Amino acid sequence: ECNATSAAYLFQPDKLYGEYDMGDKTIQCGRRADAFKLWLAWKAVGDAGWAKRVDHAIKLAAHFESRIAGSEGAFRLAMPRNYANVCFWYVPPALRGSGDPAAYSAEDWEVLHAAAPALKAVMQTEGLAMIGFQPLMGLPNFFRIVFPSCFGTSIADIDLLLERIQVIGDAHYAK
């Protein structure tokens, strides 16, 4: 009741399942109190704690990027790293050594485009990882891994993830 504004134009108690409407029960009118959570987290870890987390995210992204560069063609960057976001392709064995993806044929791009959804389905089913993928600017689907939210992730975790993606991909394309 202390949060209720009783704004009849927003909250109709007589609608179907109206008792589940969180609008009059939360600080921000049904939205999550994101700023409040950030404030609490900042109070808990302080400036130095946030700086450490940001530095860790950048370190993970840089390591991930270097592992892709040294993968002997199994992975390629889809675009340059942006802060702590890395966009990359798993490259099926038949396309490795084919040079820059910009020079691929239309058929090659279709194979590359289909790789991310196929691999994500396996990773998700196995409970390995939830890495988003999408096409962008005419490029085929690529994975996008975001490190800022990975406070507890280690370099060893990153190495294992890339190894597992390659094992899953290579097995998928060996069929």
PDB file of C-alpha atoms in Angstrom:
ATOM      1  CA  GLU A   1       0.000   0.000   0.000  1.00  0.00           C
ATOM      2  CA  CYS A   2       2.891   2.414   0.648  1.00  0.00           C
ATOM      3  CA  ASN A   3       3.828   2.255  -3.072  1.00  0.00           C
ATOM      4  CA  ALA A   4       0.277   2.480  -4.410  1.00  0.00           C
ATOM      5  CA  THR A   5      -0.576   5.524  -6.499  1.00  0.00           C
ATOM      6  CA  SER A   6      -4.088   4.329  -7.303  1.00  0.00           C
ATOM      7  CA  ALA A   7      -3.724   5.618 -10.861  1.00  0.00           C
ATOM      8  CA  ALA A   8      -6.944   4.282 -12.366  1.00  0.00           C
ATOM      9  CA  TYR A   9      -5.735   4.982 -15.905  1.00  0.00           C
ATOM     10  CA  LEU A  10      -2.821   2.558 -15.360  1.00  0.00           C
ATOM     11  CA  PHE A  11      -4.087  -0.103 -12.990  1.00  0.00           C
ATOM     12  CA  GLN A  12      -7.470  -1.711 -13.411  1.00  0.00           C
ATOM     13  CA  PRO A  13      -8.183  -4.122 -10.549  1.00  0.00           C
ATOM     14  CA  ASP A  14     -11.152  -5.599 -12.424  1.00  0.00           C
ATOM     15  CA  LYS A  15      -9.137  -6.863 -15.397  1.00  0.00           C
ATOM     16  CA  LEU A  16      -8.458 -10.551 -15.883  1.00  0.00           C
ATOM     17  CA  TYR A  17      -5.705 -11.601 -13.463  1.00  0.00           C
ATOM     18  CA  GLY A  18      -5.588  -8.073 -12.051  1.00  0.00           C
ATOM     19  CA  GLU A  19      -4.343  -9.416  -8.736  1.00  0.00           C
ATOM     20  CA  TYR A  20      -1.054 -10.281 -10.482  1.00  0.00           C
ATOM     21  CA  ASP A  21      -0.507  -6.739 -11.814  1.00  0.00           C
ATOM     22  CA  MET A  22       2.655  -5.531 -10.065  1.00  0.00           C
ATOM     23  CA  GLY A  23       2.056  -1.893 -10.971  1.00  0.00           C
ATOM     24  CA  ASP A  24       0.763  -0.676  -7.621  1.00  0.00           C
ATOM     25  CA  LYS A  25       3.018  -3.021  -5.676  1.00  0.00           C
ATOM     26  CA  THR A  26       6.485  -1.829  -6.765  1.00  0.00           C
ATOM     27  CA  ILE A  27       8.558   1.328  -6.527  1.00  0.00           C
ATOM     28  CA  GLN A  28       8.721   1.945 -10.280  1.00  0.00           C
ATOM     29  CA  CYS A  29       5.180   1.247 -11.433  1.00  0.00           C
ATOM     30  CA  GLY A  30       5.702  -2.371 -12.498  1.00  0.00           C
ATOM     31  CA  ARG A  31       9.229  -1.898 -13.848  1.00  0.00           C
ATOM     32  CA  ARG A  32      12.122  -3.440 -12.042  1.00  0.00           C
ATOM     33  CA  ALA A  33      13.895  -1.023  -9.761  1.00  0.00           C
ATOM     34  CA  ASP A  34      17.119  -1.149 -11.774  1.00  0.00           C
ATOM     35  CA  ALA A  35      18.590   2.115 -10.507  1.00  0.00           C
ATOM     36  CA  PHE A  36      17.947   1.053  -6.932  1.00  0.00           C
ATOM     37  CA  LYS A  37      19.745  -2.256  -7.517  1.00  0.00           C
ATOM     38  CA  LEU A  38      22.693  -0.438  -9.085  1.00  0.00           C
ATOM     39  CA  TRP A  39      22.858   1.936  -6.125  1.00  0.00           C
ATOM     40  CA  LEU A  40      22.835  -0.993  -3.686  1.00  0.00           C
ATOM     41  CA  ALA A  41      25.563  -2.787  -5.653  1.00  0.00           C
ATOM     42  CA  TRP A  42      27.671   0.372  -5.769  1.00  0.00           C
ATOM     43  CA  LYS A  43      27.310   0.770  -2.025  1.00  0.00           C
ATOM     44  CA  ALA A  44      28.387  -2.852  -1.587  1.00  0.00           C
ATOM     45  CA  VAL A  45      31.502  -2.899  -3.808  1.00  0.00           C
ATOM     46  CA  GLY A  46      32.422   0.791  -4.111  1.00  0.00           C
ATOM     47  CA  ASP A  47      34.388   2.574  -6.811  1.00  0.00           C
ATOM     48  CA  ALA A  48      37.412   0.293  -6.454  1.00  0.00           C
ATOM     49  CA  GLY A  49      35.233  -2.821  -6.718  1.00  0.00           C
ATOM     50  CA  TRP A  50      33.576  -1.602  -9.911  1.00  0.00           C
ATOM     51  CA  ALA A  51      36.949  -0.632 -11.391  1.00  0.00           C
ATOM     52  CA  LYS A  52      38.246  -4.136 -10.636  1.00  0.00           C
ATOM     53  CA  ARG A  53      35.209  -5.700 -12.323  1.00  0.00           C
ATOM     54  CA  VAL A  54      35.583  -3.534 -15.432  1.00  0.00           C
ATOM     55  CA  ASP A  55      39.306  -4.342 -15.654  1.00  0.00           C
ATOM     56  CA  HIS A  56      38.493  -8.052 -15.332  1.00  0.00           C
ATOM     57  CA  ALA A  57      35.897  -7.844 -18.124  1.00  0.00           C
ATOM     58  CA  ILE A  58      38.379  -6.129 -20.447  1.00  0.00           C
ATOM     59  CA  LYS A  59      41.035  -8.734 -19.594  1.00  0.00           C
ATOM     60  CA  LEU A  60      38.627 -11.579 -20.411  1.00  0.00           C
ATOM     61  CA  ALA A  61      37.575  -9.983 -23.706  1.00  0.00           C
ATOM     62  CA  ALA A  62      41.189  -9.365 -24.742  1.00  0.00           C
ATOM     63  CA  HIS A  63      42.098 -12.970 -23.884  1.00  0.00           C
ATOM     64  CA  PHE A  64      39.086 -14.271 -25.799  1.00  0.00           C
ATOM     65  CA  GLU A  65      40.051 -12.160 -28.801  1.00  0.00           C
ATOM     66  CA  SER A  66      43.627 -13.468 -28.707  1.00  0.00           C
ATOM     67  CA  ARG A  67      42.409 -17.066 -28.476  1.00  0.00           C
ATOM     68  CA  ILE A  68      40.253 -16.519 -31.569  1.00  0.00           C
ATOM     69  CA  ALA A  69      43.229 -15.060 -33.439  1.00  0.00           C
ATOM     70  CA  GLY A  70      45.301 -18.126 -32.519  1.00  0.00           C
ATOM     71  CA  SER A  71      42.633 -20.713 -33.303  1.00  0.00           C
ATOM     72  CA  GLU A  72      44.092 -21.759 -36.670  1.00  0.00           C
ATOM     73  CA  GLY A  73      40.915 -20.758 -38.466  1.00  0.00           C
ATOM     74  CA  ALA A  74      38.375 -22.497 -36.217  1.00  0.00           C
ATOM     75  CA  PHE A  75      37.121 -19.062 -35.117  1.00  0.00           C
ATOM     76  CA  ARG A  76      37.204 -15.632 -36.700  1.00  0.00           C
ATOM     77  CA  LEU A  77      36.276 -12.215 -35.430  1.00  0.00           C
ATOM     78  CA  ALA A  78      33.138 -10.930 -37.134  1.00  0.00           C
ATOM     79  CA  MET A  79      34.180  -7.367 -36.288  1.00  0.00           C
ATOM     80  CA  PRO A  80      36.768  -5.716 -34.082  1.00  0.00           C
ATOM     81  CA  ARG A  81      36.289  -6.102 -30.330  1.00  0.00           C
ATOM     82  CA  ASN A  82      34.195  -3.325 -28.856  1.00  0.00           C
ATOM     83  CA  TYR A  83      35.080  -2.721 -25.213  1.00  0.00           C
ATOM     84  CA  ALA A  84      34.219  -6.070 -23.615  1.00  0.00           C
ATOM     85  CA  ASN A  85      31.997  -7.409 -26.391  1.00  0.00           C
ATOM     86  CA  VAL A  86      33.430  -9.944 -28.816  1.00  0.00           C
ATOM     87  CA  CYS A  87      31.594 -10.887 -32.006  1.00  0.00           C
ATOM     88  CA  PHE A  88      32.882 -14.050 -33.622  1.00  0.00           C
ATOM     89  CA  TRP A  89      32.120 -16.931 -35.917  1.00  0.00           C
ATOM     90  CA  TYR A  90      32.758 -20.591 -35.424  1.00  0.00           C
ATOM     91  CA  VAL A  91      34.148 -21.561 -38.840  1.00  0.00           C
ATOM     92  CA  PRO A  92      33.134 -25.047 -40.043  1.00  0.00           C
ATOM     93  CA  PRO A  93      36.096 -27.229 -41.117  1.00  0.00           C
ATOM     94  CA  ALA A  94      35.215 -27.018 -44.828  1.00  0.00           C
ATOM     95  CA  LEU A  95      35.621 -23.219 -44.724  1.00  0.00           C
ATOM     96  CA  ARG A  96      38.878 -23.071 -42.773  1.00  0.00           C
ATOM     97  CA  GLY A  97      41.780 -21.824 -44.808  1.00  0.00           C
ATOM     98  CA  SER A  98      39.409 -20.147 -47.269  1.00  0.00           C
ATOM     99  CA  GLY A  99      40.690 -16.706 -46.387  1.00  0.00           C
ATOM    100  CA  ASP A 100      38.688 -13.704 -45.348  1.00  0.00           C
ATOM    101  CA  PRO A 101      34.930 -14.378 -45.001  1.00  0.00           C
ATOM    102  CA  ALA A 102      34.334 -11.270 -47.139  1.00  0.00           C
ATOM    103  CA  ALA A 103      35.662 -13.341 -50.070  1.00  0.00           C
ATOM    104  CA  TYR A 104      33.380 -16.338 -49.375  1.00  0.00           C
ATOM    105  CA  SER A 105      30.858 -17.450 -51.952  1.00  0.00           C
ATOM    106  CA  ALA A 106      27.140 -17.076 -51.267  1.00  0.00           C
ATOM    107  CA  GLU A 107      26.989 -20.803 -50.454  1.00  0.00           C
ATOM    108  CA  ASP A 108      29.850 -20.448 -47.967  1.00  0.00           C
ATOM    109  CA  TRP A 109      28.039 -17.553 -46.279  1.00  0.00           C
ATOM    110  CA  GLU A 110      24.929 -19.729 -45.957  1.00  0.00           C
ATOM    111  CA  VAL A 111      26.996 -22.441 -44.224  1.00  0.00           C
ATOM    112  CA  LEU A 112      28.551 -19.856 -41.900  1.00  0.00           C
ATOM    113  CA  HIS A 113      25.108 -18.303 -41.245  1.00  0.00           C
ATOM    114  CA  ALA A 114      23.667 -21.686 -40.189  1.00  0.00           C
ATOM    115  CA  ALA A 115      26.548 -22.554 -37.840  1.00  0.00           C
ATOM    116  CA  ALA A 116      25.689 -20.267 -34.904  1.00  0.00           C
ATOM    117  CA  PRO A 117      22.043 -21.399 -34.504  1.00  0.00           C
ATOM    118  CA  ALA A 118      23.030 -25.073 -34.784  1.00  0.00           C
ATOM    119  CA  LEU A 119      25.810 -24.744 -32.215  1.00  0.00           C
ATOM    120  CA  LYS A 120      23.759 -22.624 -29.838  1.00  0.00           C
ATOM    121  CA  ALA A 121      21.015 -25.265 -29.832  1.00  0.00           C
ATOM    122  CA  VAL A 122      23.526 -27.925 -28.768  1.00  0.00           C
ATOM    123  CA  MET A 123      25.185 -25.655 -26.174  1.00  0.00           C
ATOM    124  CA  GLN A 124      21.791 -24.746 -24.744  1.00  0.00           C
ATOM    125  CA  THR A 125      20.598 -28.363 -24.654  1.00  0.00           C
ATOM    126  CA  GLU A 126      23.814 -29.461 -22.920  1.00  0.00           C
ATOM    127  CA  GLY A 127      23.624 -26.558 -20.467  1.00  0.00           C
ATOM    128  CA  LEU A 128      27.038 -25.306 -21.593  1.00  0.00           C
ATOM    129  CA  ALA A 129      26.372 -21.659 -22.396  1.00  0.00           C
ATOM    130  CA  MET A 130      23.785 -19.131 -23.507  1.00  0.00           C
ATOM    131  CA  ILE A 131      25.652 -17.018 -26.032  1.00  0.00           C
ATOM    132  CA  GLY A 132      23.527 -14.838 -28.266  1.00  0.00           C
ATOM    133  CA  PHE A 133      23.922 -14.715 -32.023  1.00  0.00           C
ATOM    134  CA  GLN A 134      22.595 -12.473 -34.753  1.00  0.00           C
ATOM    135  CA  PRO A 135      23.304 -11.213 -38.243  1.00  0.00           C
ATOM    136  CA  LEU A 136      24.278  -7.571 -38.603  1.00  0.00           C
ATOM    137  CA  MET A 137      25.126  -5.234 -41.480  1.00  0.00           C
ATOM    138  CA  GLY A 138      24.722  -8.000 -44.054  1.00  0.00           C
ATOM    139  CA  LEU A 139      27.016 -10.384 -42.198  1.00  0.00           C
ATOM    140  CA  PRO A 140      25.979 -13.974 -41.529  1.00  0.00           C
ATOM    141  CA  ASN A 141      24.973 -14.963 -37.993  1.00  0.00           C
ATOM    142  CA  PHE A 142      27.783 -14.550 -35.498  1.00  0.00           C
ATOM    143  CA  PHE A 143      28.082 -15.144 -31.783  1.00  0.00           C
ATOM    144  CA  ARG A 144      28.297 -12.142 -29.476  1.00  0.00           C
ATOM    145  CA  ILE A 145      29.762 -12.733 -26.062  1.00  0.00           C
ATOM    146  CA  VAL A 146      29.495  -9.941 -23.517  1.00  0.00           C
ATOM    147  CA  PHE A 147      31.969  -9.989 -20.647  1.00  0.00           C
ATOM    148  CA  PRO A 148      30.815  -7.157 -18.342  1.00  0.00           C
ATOM    149  CA  SER A 149      28.364  -9.495 -16.634  1.00  0.00           C
ATOM    150  CA  CYS A 150      30.974 -12.235 -16.092  1.00  0.00           C
ATOM    151  CA  PHE A 151      32.345 -11.265 -12.664  1.00  0.00           C
ATOM    152  CA  GLY A 152      33.108 -14.854 -11.648  1.00  0.00           C
ATOM    153  CA  THR A 153      34.452 -16.041 -15.007  1.00  0.00           C
ATOM    154  CA  SER A 154      38.109 -17.043 -15.263  1.00  0.00           C
ATOM    155  CA  ILE A 155      40.570 -17.327 -18.135  1.00  0.00           C
ATOM    156  CA  ALA A 156      40.304 -21.121 -17.757  1.00  0.00           C
ATOM    157  CA  ASP A 157      36.511 -20.849 -18.203  1.00  0.00           C
ATOM    158  CA  ILE A 158      37.014 -18.908 -21.442  1.00  0.00           C
ATOM    159  CA  ASP A 159      39.511 -21.438 -22.766  1.00  0.00           C
ATOM    160  CA  LEU A 160      37.176 -24.318 -21.933  1.00  0.00           C
ATOM    161  CA  LEU A 161      34.226 -22.579 -23.590  1.00  0.00           C
ATOM    162  CA  LEU A 162      36.106 -22.106 -26.865  1.00  0.00           C
ATOM    163  CA  GLU A 163      37.353 -25.698 -26.768  1.00  0.00           C
ATOM    164  CA  ARG A 164      33.816 -27.008 -26.210  1.00  0.00           C
ATOM    165  CA  ILE A 165      32.371 -24.850 -28.999  1.00  0.00           C
ATOM    166  CA  GLN A 166      34.990 -26.208 -31.383  1.00  0.00           C
ATOM    167  CA  VAL A 167      34.378 -29.814 -30.319  1.00  0.00           C
ATOM    168  CA  ILE A 168      30.612 -29.387 -30.742  1.00  0.00           C
ATOM    169  CA  GLY A 169      31.003 -27.631 -34.079  1.00  0.00           C
ATOM    170  CA  ASP A 170      33.525 -30.067 -35.487  1.00  0.00           C
ATOM    171  CA  ALA A 171      31.313 -33.012 -34.454  1.00  0.00           C
ATOM    172  CA  HIS A 172      28.250 -31.337 -35.996  1.00  0.00           C
ATOM    173  CA  TYR A 173      29.995 -30.806 -39.329  1.00  0.00           C
ATOM    174  CA  ALA A 174      31.613 -34.257 -39.339  1.00  0.00           C
ATOM    175  CA  LYS A 175      28.160 -35.825 -39.808  1.00  0.00           C
TER     176      LYS A 175
END
